[in-house]
PDB file of C-alpha atoms in Angstrom:
ATOM      1  CA  MET A  36     117.799 101.718  88.555  1.00  0.00           C
ATOM      2  CA  TYR A  37     119.354  98.512  89.603  1.00  0.00           C
ATOM      3  CA  VAL A  38     122.043  96.219  88.192  1.00  0.00           C
ATOM      4  CA  ILE A  39     119.554  92.979  87.800  1.00  0.00           C
ATOM      5  CA  ARG A  40     121.383  89.812  87.849  1.00  0.00           C
ATOM      6  CA  LEU A  41     119.322  87.182  85.348  1.00  0.00           C
ATOM      7  CA  PRO A  42     118.983  83.356  86.117  1.00  0.00           C
ATOM      8  CA  ASP A  43     121.502  82.748  83.392  1.00  0.00           C
ATOM      9  CA  GLY A  44     124.050  85.001  84.737  1.00  0.00           C
ATOM     10  CA  THR A  45     123.796  87.800  82.392  1.00  0.00           C
ATOM     11  CA  LEU A  46     123.346  91.351  83.920  1.00  0.00           C
ATOM     12  CA  ARG A  47     120.803  94.141  82.684  1.00  0.00           C
ATOM     13  CA  VAL A  48     123.121  97.040  83.398  1.00  0.00           C
ATOM     14  CA  PRO A  49     121.353 100.757  83.748  1.00  0.00           C
ATOM     15  CA  HIS A  50     122.205 102.675  80.416  1.00  0.00           C
ATOM     16  CA  SER A  51     121.084 106.199  80.069  1.00  0.00           C
ATOM     17  CA  VAL A  52     120.195 107.962  77.124  1.00  0.00           C
ATOM     18  CA  LEU A  53     120.244 111.895  76.324  1.00  0.00           C
ATOM     19  CA  ALA A  54     118.273 112.546  73.222  1.00  0.00           C
ATOM     20  CA  GLU A  55     118.769 116.307  71.882  1.00  0.00           C
ATOM     21  CA  PRO A  56     115.886 117.905  69.975  1.00  0.00           C
ATOM     22  CA  GLY A  57     115.646 116.546  66.550  1.00  0.00           C
ATOM     23  CA  GLU A  58     117.776 113.566  67.154  1.00  0.00           C
ATOM     24  CA  ASP A  59     114.353 111.273  66.359  1.00  0.00           C
ATOM     25  CA  GLU A  60     110.931 112.078  66.019  1.00  0.00           C
ATOM     26  CA  THR A  61     109.846 112.068  69.503  1.00  0.00           C
ATOM     27  CA  ALA A  62     112.439 114.876  70.575  1.00  0.00           C
ATOM     28  CA  ALA A  63     111.501 117.029  67.881  1.00  0.00           C
ATOM     29  CA  GLY A  64     110.797 120.472  69.365  1.00  0.00           C
ATOM     30  CA  GLU A  65     110.286 119.170  72.811  1.00  0.00           C
ATOM     31  CA  GLY A  66     113.785 119.826  74.635  1.00  0.00           C
ATOM     32  CA  PRO A  67     115.855 117.446  75.481  1.00  0.00           C
ATOM     33  CA  ILE A  68     114.783 113.715  76.675  1.00  0.00           C
ATOM     34  CA  ILE A  69     116.525 111.784  79.107  1.00  0.00           C
ATOM     35  CA  ALA A  70     115.287 107.900  79.380  1.00  0.00           C
ATOM     36  CA  ASP A  71     116.819 105.025  81.515  1.00  0.00           C
ATOM     37  CA  ALA A  72     116.803 101.808  79.444  1.00  0.00           C
ATOM     38  CA  TYR A  73     118.970  98.590  80.359  1.00  0.00           C
ATOM     39  CA  VAL A  74     121.706  96.663  78.412  1.00  0.00           C
ATOM     40  CA  GLU A  75     122.536  93.013  79.011  1.00  0.00           C
ATOM     41  CA  ILE A  76     126.287  92.256  79.281  1.00  0.00           C
ATOM     42  CA  GLY A  77     127.614  88.925  79.944  1.00  0.00           C
ATOM     43  CA  PRO A  78     130.864  87.252  81.921  1.00  0.00           C
ATOM     44  CA  ASP A  79     133.078  88.461  78.841  1.00  0.00           C
ATOM     45  CA  ASP A  80     132.432  92.071  79.487  1.00  0.00           C
ATOM     46  CA  PRO A  81     135.105  94.116  81.010  1.00  0.00           C
ATOM     47  CA  GLY A  82     133.169  95.663  83.550  1.00  0.00           C
ATOM     48  CA  TYR A  83     131.160  92.426  84.278  1.00  0.00           C
ATOM     49  CA  ASP A  84     132.880  91.290  87.564  1.00  0.00           C
ATOM     50  CA  ARG A  85     132.456  94.757  89.028  1.00  0.00           C
ATOM     51  CA  LEU A  86     128.850  95.041  88.237  1.00  0.00           C
ATOM     52  CA  LEU A  87     128.157  91.419  89.584  1.00  0.00           C
ATOM     53  CA  GLY A  88     128.945  92.342  92.980  1.00  0.00           C
ATOM     54  CA  GLU A  89     126.254  95.130  93.309  1.00  0.00           C
ATOM     55  CA  SER A  90     123.641  93.145  91.467  1.00  0.00           C
ATOM     56  CA  LEU A  91     120.534  91.845  92.514  1.00  0.00           C
ATOM     57  CA  THR A  92     118.167  89.177  91.482  1.00  0.00           C
ATOM     58  CA  GLU A  93     114.833  90.115  90.344  1.00  0.00           C
ATOM     59  CA  GLU A  94     113.183  88.811  93.257  1.00  0.00           C
ATOM     60  CA  GLU A  95     115.500  90.523  95.514  1.00  0.00           C
ATOM     61  CA  LEU A  96     114.506  93.768  93.611  1.00  0.00           C
ATOM     62  CA  GLU A  97     110.850  93.010  93.639  1.00  0.00           C
ATOM     63  CA  GLU A  98     111.268  92.221  97.710  1.00  0.00           C
ATOM     64  CA  ARG A  99     112.925  95.885  98.055  1.00  0.00           C
ATOM     65  CA  ARG A 100     110.302  97.391  96.293  1.00  0.00           C
ATOM     66  CA  ARG A 101     107.446  95.525  98.354  1.00  0.00           C
ATOM     67  CA  ARG A 102     109.192  96.616 101.336  1.00  0.00           C
ATOM     68  CA  TRP A 103     109.420 100.507 100.360  1.00  0.00           C
ATOM     69  CA  ARG A 104     105.889 100.309  99.998  1.00  0.00           C
ATOM     70  CA  ASP A 105     104.992  98.876 103.261  1.00  0.00           C
ATOM     71  CA  GLU A 106     107.136 101.517 104.830  1.00  0.00           C
ATOM     72  CA  ASP A 107     105.820 104.396 102.914  1.00  0.00           C
ATOM     73  CA  ALA A 108     102.074 103.211 103.995  1.00  0.00           C
ATOM     74  CA  ASP A 109     103.022 103.319 107.565  1.00  0.00           C
ATOM     75  CA  LEU A 110     104.683 106.636 107.262  1.00  0.00           C
ATOM     76  CA  LEU A 111     101.704 107.993 105.451  1.00  0.00           C
ATOM     77  CA  ARG A 112      99.733 106.536 108.238  1.00  0.00           C
ATOM     78  CA  ARG A 113     101.662 107.940 111.065  1.00  0.00           C
ATOM     79  CA  PHE A 114     101.354 111.306 109.137  1.00  0.00           C
ATOM     80  CA  GLU A 115      97.543 111.076 108.857  1.00  0.00           C
ATOM     81  CA  GLU A 116      97.093 110.699 112.508  1.00  0.00           C
ATOM     82  CA  TRP A 117      99.812 113.350 113.008  1.00  0.00           C
ATOM     83  CA  LYS A 118      97.966 115.616 110.944  1.00  0.00           C
ATOM     84  CA  ALA A 119      94.188 114.603 112.485  1.00  0.00           C
ATOM     85  CA  ASP A 120      95.552 115.144 115.964  1.00  0.00           C
ATOM     86  CA  GLY A 121      95.879 118.917 114.775  1.00  0.00           C
ATOM     87  CA  ALA A 122      99.721 118.754 115.323  1.00  0.00           C
ATOM     88  CA  GLY A 123     100.128 120.117 111.847  1.00  0.00           C
ATOM     89  CA  ASP A 124      98.264 123.388 112.574  1.00  0.00           C
ATOM     90  CA  GLN A 125     100.327 126.427 112.751  1.00  0.00           C
ATOM     91  CA  GLU A 126      99.043 128.956 115.112  1.00  0.00           C
TER      92      GLU A 126
END
C-alpha cells in the first residue's frame, strides 16, 4: 500500500488493523483477520512532512499499476513462448 497525496494536500496513509477472534462479528471463530485501510492526515499531523516525501498522486499510482500490468503481460507472453518451444520440458 502507498501513501496517496490528494489534490487538497491531504495524505491517505495505510493503517493496518489486526482483529482478534471475537472482537467483531466478522472475526468470530475464524482466527485473526488482517485488514489494510487508509486514514487521512493533514499538514498538522506530526508525520505529515516525512510521509509527503514518499507520497504518490492517484494518477501516479494508476500509472504504476498500468505499467505493472503491461510488464506482467509481456512476461507472461515470453513464458508461454518458452513453454511452447519445449524449453520447459525436464528430460
